Short mmCIF file of C-alpha atoms and ligand atoms in Angstrom, two decimals:
data_model
loop_
_atom_site.label_atom_id
_atom_site.label_comp_id
_atom_site.label_asym_id
_atom_site.label_seq_id
_atom_site.Cartn_x
_atom_site.Cartn_y
_atom_site.Cartn_z
CA UNK A 1 -0.02 0.09 0.03
CA UNK A 2 1.16 3.47 -0.77
CA UNK A 3 0.45 6.90 -1.84
CA UNK A 4 1.09 7.57 -5.51
CA UNK A 5 2.48 10.49 -7.18
CA UNK A 6 -0.15 12.36 -9.30
CA UNK A 7 0.88 13.85 -12.70
CA UNK A 8 0.04 17.44 -13.10
CA UNK A 9 -1.13 18.97 -16.52
CA UNK A 10 1.84 19.36 -18.79
CA UNK A 11 3.09 15.79 -17.96
CA UNK A 12 2.85 13.53 -21.20
CA UNK A 13 1.36 10.69 -19.11
CA UNK A 14 -1.90 12.56 -18.87
CA UNK A 15 -2.11 12.70 -22.73
CA UNK A 16 -1.45 9.15 -23.56
CA UNK A 17 -4.52 6.88 -24.38
CA UNK A 18 -4.72 4.07 -21.72
CA UNK A 19 -5.00 0.63 -22.68
CA UNK A 20 -7.78 -1.85 -21.70
CA UNK A 21 -7.14 -4.05 -18.72
CA UNK A 22 -7.07 -7.66 -19.72
CA UNK A 23 -6.20 -9.71 -16.66
CA UNK A 24 -8.43 -9.36 -13.69
CA UNK A 25 -7.74 -10.24 -10.03
CA UNK A 26 -3.95 -10.23 -10.41
CA UNK A 27 -1.90 -8.94 -7.57
CA UNK A 28 -0.55 -6.02 -9.54
CA UNK A 29 -4.16 -4.81 -10.28
CA UNK A 30 -5.35 -5.29 -6.80
CA UNK A 31 -2.19 -3.42 -5.54
CA UNK A 32 -2.73 -0.62 -7.90
CA UNK A 33 -6.53 -0.24 -6.90
CA UNK A 34 -5.50 -0.14 -3.23
CA UNK A 35 -2.97 2.41 -3.88
CA UNK A 36 -5.27 4.41 -5.96
CA UNK A 37 -7.91 4.37 -3.20
CA UNK A 38 -5.38 5.58 -0.67
CA UNK A 39 -4.04 8.25 -2.95
CA UNK A 40 -7.49 9.61 -3.57
CA UNK A 41 -8.33 9.70 0.21
CA UNK A 42 -5.09 11.43 0.76
CA UNK A 43 -5.67 14.04 -1.99
CA UNK A 44 -9.25 14.62 -1.09
CA UNK A 45 -10.79 14.39 -4.59
CA UNK A 46 -13.99 12.58 -5.85
CA UNK A 47 -12.22 10.61 -8.49
CA UNK A 48 -8.79 9.45 -9.85
CA UNK A 49 -7.83 7.79 -13.13
CA UNK A 50 -4.93 5.38 -13.51
CA UNK A 51 -3.16 7.66 -16.02
CA UNK A 52 -3.12 10.39 -13.38
CA UNK A 53 -0.67 8.04 -11.26
CA UNK A 54 1.39 7.26 -14.47
CA UNK A 55 -0.32 3.87 -15.36
CA UNK A 56 -1.61 3.86 -18.83
CA UNK A 57 -4.65 1.47 -18.10
CA UNK A 58 -8.43 1.83 -18.40
CA UNK A 59 -9.12 1.99 -14.53
CA UNK A 60 -10.85 4.85 -12.68
CA UNK A 61 -12.16 5.19 -9.13
CA UNK A 62 -14.77 7.64 -8.08
CA UNK A 63 -17.47 8.51 -5.58
CA UNK A 64 -19.94 11.25 -4.89
CA UNK A 65 -19.88 12.13 -1.17
CA UNK A 66 -23.16 13.59 0.26
CA UNK A 67 -21.66 17.05 0.53
CA UNK A 68 -20.69 17.05 -3.24
CA UNK A 69 -24.07 15.68 -4.58
CA UNK A 70 -26.17 18.24 -6.24
CA UNK A 71 -29.55 19.19 -4.85
CA UNK A 72 -31.95 16.19 -5.07
CA UNK A 73 -29.17 13.94 -5.89
CA UNK A 74 -27.98 10.79 -4.08
CA UNK A 75 -24.22 10.29 -2.96
CA UNK A 76 -22.48 7.42 -4.57
CA UNK A 77 -20.22 5.13 -2.71
CA UNK A 78 -16.76 4.47 -4.20
CA UNK A 79 -16.91 2.52 -7.51
CA UNK A 80 -13.96 0.86 -9.04
CA UNK A 81 -14.50 0.98 -12.70
CA UNK A 82 -12.41 -1.01 -15.23
CA UNK A 83 -12.61 -0.51 -19.06
CA UNK A 84 -15.70 1.95 -18.56
CA UNK A 85 -17.69 2.98 -21.51
CA UNK A 86 -20.11 5.94 -21.78
CA UNK A 87 -23.29 6.26 -23.72
CA UNK A 88 -24.97 9.80 -23.51
CA UNK A 89 -28.86 9.70 -23.05
CA UNK A 90 -29.93 12.40 -25.47
CA UNK A 91 -27.55 15.34 -26.43
CA UNK A 92 -28.30 17.77 -23.78
CA UNK A 93 -25.18 19.31 -22.19
CA UNK A 94 -24.95 21.38 -19.01
CA UNK A 95 -22.23 23.61 -17.89
CA UNK A 96 -20.68 23.12 -14.41
CA UNK A 97 -17.56 23.82 -12.54
CA UNK A 98 -14.90 21.16 -12.41
CA UNK A 99 -11.54 20.77 -10.81
CA UNK A 100 -8.80 18.16 -11.25
CA UNK A 101 -6.14 16.73 -9.05
CA UNK A 102 -3.81 17.01 -12.20
CA UNK A 103 -4.68 20.79 -12.48
CA UNK A 104 -4.34 21.82 -8.82
CA UNK A 105 -5.74 25.10 -7.58
CA UNK A 106 -7.81 25.66 -10.70
CA UNK A 107 -11.49 25.36 -11.72
CA UNK A 108 -13.24 25.82 -14.94
CA UNK A 109 -16.81 25.53 -16.44
CA UNK A 110 -17.10 22.52 -18.63
CA UNK A 111 -20.03 21.31 -20.74
CA UNK A 112 -20.91 17.68 -20.15
CA UNK A 113 -23.91 15.49 -21.05
CA UNK A 114 -26.52 15.90 -18.49
CA UNK A 115 -27.54 12.12 -18.48
CA UNK A 116 -25.54 8.97 -19.31
CA UNK A 117 -25.54 5.23 -19.31
CA UNK A 118 -22.15 3.78 -18.32
CA UNK A 119 -20.83 0.39 -18.21
CA UNK A 120 -17.65 -1.13 -16.81
CA UNK A 121 -16.12 -4.26 -15.16
CA UNK A 122 -15.53 -4.45 -11.49
CA UNK A 123 -12.23 -5.83 -10.06
CA UNK A 124 -13.61 -9.53 -10.37
CA UNK A 125 -14.38 -8.90 -14.03
CA UNK A 126 -18.07 -8.83 -13.44
CA UNK A 127 -19.88 -6.40 -16.04
CA UNK A 128 -21.85 -3.56 -14.59
CA UNK A 129 -24.20 -0.83 -15.96
CA UNK A 130 -25.69 2.22 -14.35
CA UNK A 131 -27.52 5.45 -15.39
CA UNK A 132 -26.28 8.74 -14.02
CA UNK A 133 -27.27 12.29 -14.12
CA UNK A 134 -26.22 15.56 -12.73
CA UNK A 135 -22.86 15.78 -10.90
CA UNK A 136 -22.51 11.95 -10.79
CA UNK A 137 -22.60 11.77 -14.69
CA UNK A 138 -20.20 14.76 -14.68
CA UNK A 139 -17.67 12.93 -12.59
CA UNK A 140 -17.92 9.85 -14.74
CA UNK A 141 -17.43 11.72 -17.86
CA UNK A 142 -14.32 13.70 -16.38
CA UNK A 143 -12.63 10.60 -15.11
CA UNK A 144 -13.31 8.52 -18.44
CA UNK A 145 -11.76 11.53 -20.25
CA UNK A 146 -8.53 10.92 -18.41
CA UNK A 147 -8.28 7.37 -20.14
CA UNK A 148 -8.24 9.03 -23.53
CA UNK A 149 -5.64 11.75 -22.70
CA UNK A 150 -8.19 14.51 -22.27
CA UNK A 151 -8.09 16.95 -19.43
CA UNK A 152 -11.09 19.24 -18.57
CA UNK A 153 -9.66 22.42 -19.90
CA UNK A 154 -9.50 20.77 -23.30
CA UNK A 155 -13.40 20.26 -23.14
CA UNK A 156 -14.09 24.08 -22.22
CA UNK A 157 -15.68 26.28 -24.66
CA UNK A 158 -15.09 29.55 -22.80
CA UNK A 159 -11.65 30.12 -21.41
CA UNK A 160 -12.94 33.25 -19.49
CA UNK A 161 -14.40 30.66 -17.12
CA UNK A 162 -11.15 29.08 -16.25
CA UNK A 163 -8.99 30.34 -13.21
CA UNK A 164 -7.87 29.97 -9.86
CA UNK A 165 -10.42 28.35 -7.53
CA UNK A 166 -9.65 30.84 -4.88
CA UNK A 167 -10.51 33.70 -7.10
CA UNK A 168 -13.48 32.29 -8.73
CA UNK A 169 -14.99 31.15 -5.46
CA UNK A 170 -14.21 34.58 -3.96
CA UNK A 171 -16.03 36.31 -6.93
CA UNK A 172 -18.65 33.76 -7.62
CA UNK A 173 -21.55 36.12 -7.31
CA UNK A 174 -20.07 38.57 -9.63
CA UNK A 175 -19.18 35.96 -12.25
CA UNK A 176 -22.73 34.59 -12.09
CA UNK A 177 -24.07 38.12 -12.60
CA UNK A 178 -21.77 38.36 -15.72
CA UNK A 179 -22.95 35.03 -17.09
CA UNK A 180 -26.68 35.90 -16.46
CA UNK A 181 -26.13 38.91 -18.57
CA UNK A 182 -24.78 36.68 -21.45
CA UNK A 183 -27.76 34.47 -21.26
CA UNK A 184 -25.61 31.51 -20.20
CA UNK A 185 -27.13 28.20 -19.05
CA UNK A 186 -27.45 27.03 -15.53
CA UNK A 187 -24.44 26.24 -13.49
CA UNK A 188 -23.83 23.26 -11.08
CA UNK A 189 -21.62 23.10 -8.07
CA UNK A 190 -18.09 22.27 -8.41
CA UNK A 191 -16.08 19.29 -7.31
CA UNK A 192 -12.54 18.12 -7.13
CA UNK A 193 -11.87 15.29 -9.64
NI1 NI B 201 -9.25 14.85 -13.27
#
Protein backbone atom coordinates (compact mmCIF):
# COMPACT_ATOMS: atom_id res chain seq x y z
CA UNK A 1 0.00 0.00 0.00
CA UNK A 2 1.20 3.46 -0.72
CA UNK A 3 0.34 6.94 -1.83
CA UNK A 4 1.12 7.45 -5.51
CA UNK A 5 2.48 10.54 -7.21
CA UNK A 6 -0.18 12.42 -9.19
CA UNK A 7 0.89 13.75 -12.60
CA UNK A 8 0.10 17.41 -13.24
CA UNK A 9 -1.09 18.98 -16.48
CA UNK A 10 1.89 19.24 -18.81
CA UNK A 11 3.14 15.73 -18.04
CA UNK A 12 2.84 13.48 -21.12
CA UNK A 13 1.37 10.63 -19.01
CA UNK A 14 -1.89 12.58 -18.96
CA UNK A 15 -2.10 12.84 -22.76
CA UNK A 16 -1.54 9.19 -23.60
CA UNK A 17 -4.59 7.00 -24.36
CA UNK A 18 -4.78 4.16 -21.80
CA UNK A 19 -4.95 0.48 -22.73
CA UNK A 20 -7.75 -1.88 -21.64
CA UNK A 21 -7.18 -4.04 -18.57
CA UNK A 22 -7.14 -7.66 -19.74
CA UNK A 23 -6.25 -9.68 -16.65
CA UNK A 24 -8.52 -9.36 -13.64
CA UNK A 25 -7.73 -10.28 -10.07
CA UNK A 26 -3.96 -10.16 -10.53
CA UNK A 27 -1.88 -9.04 -7.53
CA UNK A 28 -0.61 -6.08 -9.58
CA UNK A 29 -4.12 -4.86 -10.37
CA UNK A 30 -5.31 -5.26 -6.78
CA UNK A 31 -2.24 -3.39 -5.53
CA UNK A 32 -2.87 -0.56 -8.02
CA UNK A 33 -6.54 -0.27 -6.98
CA UNK A 34 -5.61 -0.18 -3.28
CA UNK A 35 -2.92 2.42 -3.89
CA UNK A 36 -5.31 4.56 -5.95
CA UNK A 37 -7.95 4.42 -3.18
CA UNK A 38 -5.32 5.51 -0.66
CA UNK A 39 -4.05 8.26 -2.97
CA UNK A 40 -7.55 9.61 -3.60
CA UNK A 41 -8.36 9.63 0.12
CA UNK A 42 -5.10 11.48 0.83
CA UNK A 43 -5.65 14.04 -1.94
CA UNK A 44 -9.30 14.58 -1.04
CA UNK A 45 -10.79 14.34 -4.52
CA UNK A 46 -13.92 12.61 -5.83
CA UNK A 47 -12.19 10.60 -8.51
CA UNK A 48 -8.87 9.37 -9.82
CA UNK A 49 -7.89 7.72 -13.11
CA UNK A 50 -4.89 5.41 -13.52
CA UNK A 51 -3.12 7.70 -16.04
CA UNK A 52 -3.05 10.37 -13.31
CA UNK A 53 -0.78 8.07 -11.33
CA UNK A 54 1.37 7.25 -14.39
CA UNK A 55 -0.34 3.95 -15.25
CA UNK A 56 -1.71 3.83 -18.82
CA UNK A 57 -4.57 1.43 -18.05
CA UNK A 58 -8.35 1.92 -18.31
CA UNK A 59 -9.14 2.06 -14.61
CA UNK A 60 -10.87 4.81 -12.63
CA UNK A 61 -12.17 5.10 -9.10
CA UNK A 62 -14.79 7.65 -8.09
CA UNK A 63 -17.41 8.47 -5.52
CA UNK A 64 -19.90 11.24 -4.89
CA UNK A 65 -19.87 12.15 -1.19
CA UNK A 66 -23.12 13.57 0.25
CA UNK A 67 -21.64 17.09 0.49
CA UNK A 68 -20.76 17.05 -3.22
CA UNK A 69 -24.03 15.63 -4.56
CA UNK A 70 -26.23 18.26 -6.21
CA UNK A 71 -29.67 19.19 -4.93
CA UNK A 72 -31.98 16.18 -5.09
CA UNK A 73 -29.06 13.89 -5.99
CA UNK A 74 -27.96 10.79 -4.13
CA UNK A 75 -24.41 10.29 -2.83
CA UNK A 76 -22.52 7.46 -4.54
CA UNK A 77 -20.21 5.04 -2.74
CA UNK A 78 -16.75 4.43 -4.17
CA UNK A 79 -16.84 2.57 -7.49
CA UNK A 80 -13.86 0.84 -9.04
CA UNK A 81 -14.44 0.94 -12.76
CA UNK A 82 -12.35 -1.05 -15.21
CA UNK A 83 -12.61 -0.52 -18.98
CA UNK A 84 -15.57 1.89 -18.59
CA UNK A 85 -17.70 3.04 -21.52
CA UNK A 86 -20.15 5.91 -21.65
CA UNK A 87 -23.26 6.28 -23.79
CA UNK A 88 -24.95 9.69 -23.59
CA UNK A 89 -28.72 9.71 -23.05
CA UNK A 90 -29.94 12.45 -25.36
CA UNK A 91 -27.65 15.24 -26.46
CA UNK A 92 -28.37 17.80 -23.76
CA UNK A 93 -25.27 19.27 -22.14
CA UNK A 94 -24.97 21.39 -19.02
CA UNK A 95 -22.19 23.66 -17.84
CA UNK A 96 -20.71 23.03 -14.43
CA UNK A 97 -17.56 23.81 -12.50
CA UNK A 98 -14.86 21.15 -12.42
CA UNK A 99 -11.53 20.76 -10.75
CA UNK A 100 -8.88 18.10 -11.19
CA UNK A 101 -6.11 16.73 -8.99
CA UNK A 102 -3.85 17.06 -12.05
CA UNK A 103 -4.70 20.75 -12.42
CA UNK A 104 -4.25 21.85 -8.81
CA UNK A 105 -5.73 25.11 -7.61
CA UNK A 106 -7.77 25.73 -10.77
CA UNK A 107 -11.44 25.35 -11.70
CA UNK A 108 -13.27 25.76 -14.97
CA UNK A 109 -16.78 25.56 -16.39
CA UNK A 110 -17.13 22.50 -18.61
CA UNK A 111 -20.07 21.36 -20.77
CA UNK A 112 -21.00 17.71 -20.10
CA UNK A 113 -23.89 15.44 -21.02
CA UNK A 114 -26.65 15.82 -18.43
CA UNK A 115 -27.49 12.14 -18.48
CA UNK A 116 -25.49 9.04 -19.38
CA UNK A 117 -25.51 5.26 -19.24
CA UNK A 118 -22.14 3.81 -18.33
CA UNK A 119 -20.78 0.29 -18.29
CA UNK A 120 -17.65 -1.10 -16.71
CA UNK A 121 -16.11 -4.22 -15.21
CA UNK A 122 -15.61 -4.51 -11.46
CA UNK A 123 -12.29 -5.83 -10.08
CA UNK A 124 -13.56 -9.43 -10.37
CA UNK A 125 -14.34 -8.86 -14.06
CA UNK A 126 -18.12 -8.74 -13.63
CA UNK A 127 -19.92 -6.40 -16.05
CA UNK A 128 -21.87 -3.57 -14.47
CA UNK A 129 -24.19 -0.92 -15.90
CA UNK A 130 -25.68 2.26 -14.45
CA UNK A 131 -27.47 5.41 -15.37
CA UNK A 132 -26.27 8.71 -14.00
CA UNK A 133 -27.23 12.34 -14.21
CA UNK A 134 -26.11 15.64 -12.73
CA UNK A 135 -22.85 15.77 -10.80
CA UNK A 136 -22.50 11.97 -10.77
CA UNK A 137 -22.67 11.92 -14.61
CA UNK A 138 -20.18 14.80 -14.72
CA UNK A 139 -17.65 12.95 -12.54
CA UNK A 140 -17.90 9.80 -14.66
CA UNK A 141 -17.35 11.80 -17.87
CA UNK A 142 -14.42 13.70 -16.34
CA UNK A 143 -12.69 10.52 -15.10
CA UNK A 144 -13.25 8.55 -18.31
CA UNK A 145 -11.79 11.45 -20.30
CA UNK A 146 -8.49 10.86 -18.48
CA UNK A 147 -8.37 7.42 -20.15
CA UNK A 148 -8.33 9.11 -23.54
CA UNK A 149 -5.71 11.70 -22.68
CA UNK A 150 -8.29 14.47 -22.19
CA UNK A 151 -8.14 17.01 -19.38
CA UNK A 152 -11.16 19.17 -18.56
CA UNK A 153 -9.64 22.45 -19.89
CA UNK A 154 -9.53 20.73 -23.31
CA UNK A 155 -13.34 20.36 -23.12
CA UNK A 156 -13.98 23.99 -22.21
CA UNK A 157 -15.72 26.27 -24.68
CA UNK A 158 -15.15 29.56 -22.85
CA UNK A 159 -11.72 30.07 -21.31
CA UNK A 160 -12.92 33.18 -19.49
CA UNK A 161 -14.49 30.63 -17.11
CA UNK A 162 -11.15 29.08 -16.19
CA UNK A 163 -9.13 30.34 -13.26
CA UNK A 164 -7.80 29.89 -9.78
CA UNK A 165 -10.44 28.31 -7.54
CA UNK A 166 -9.62 30.80 -4.82
CA UNK A 167 -10.40 33.76 -7.09
CA UNK A 168 -13.46 32.27 -8.77
CA UNK A 169 -15.00 31.15 -5.48
CA UNK A 170 -14.33 34.55 -3.95
CA UNK A 171 -15.97 36.30 -6.93
CA UNK A 172 -18.67 33.73 -7.64
CA UNK A 173 -21.55 36.17 -7.26
CA UNK A 174 -19.98 38.68 -9.65
CA UNK A 175 -19.19 35.98 -12.22
CA UNK A 176 -22.73 34.59 -12.01
CA UNK A 177 -24.18 38.04 -12.69
CA UNK A 178 -21.88 38.44 -15.71
CA UNK A 179 -23.00 35.05 -17.03
CA UNK A 180 -26.69 35.84 -16.50
CA UNK A 181 -26.13 38.95 -18.57
CA UNK A 182 -24.77 36.72 -21.35
CA UNK A 183 -27.80 34.46 -21.16
CA UNK A 184 -25.62 31.49 -20.19
CA UNK A 185 -27.17 28.24 -19.08
CA UNK A 186 -27.43 27.04 -15.53
CA UNK A 187 -24.34 26.29 -13.46
CA UNK A 188 -23.88 23.31 -11.21
CA UNK A 189 -21.69 23.17 -8.14
CA UNK A 190 -18.04 22.28 -8.50
CA UNK A 191 -16.14 19.26 -7.30
CA UNK A 192 -12.54 18.12 -7.18
CA UNK A 193 -11.86 15.31 -9.61
NI1 LIG B 1 -9.21 14.90 -13.25
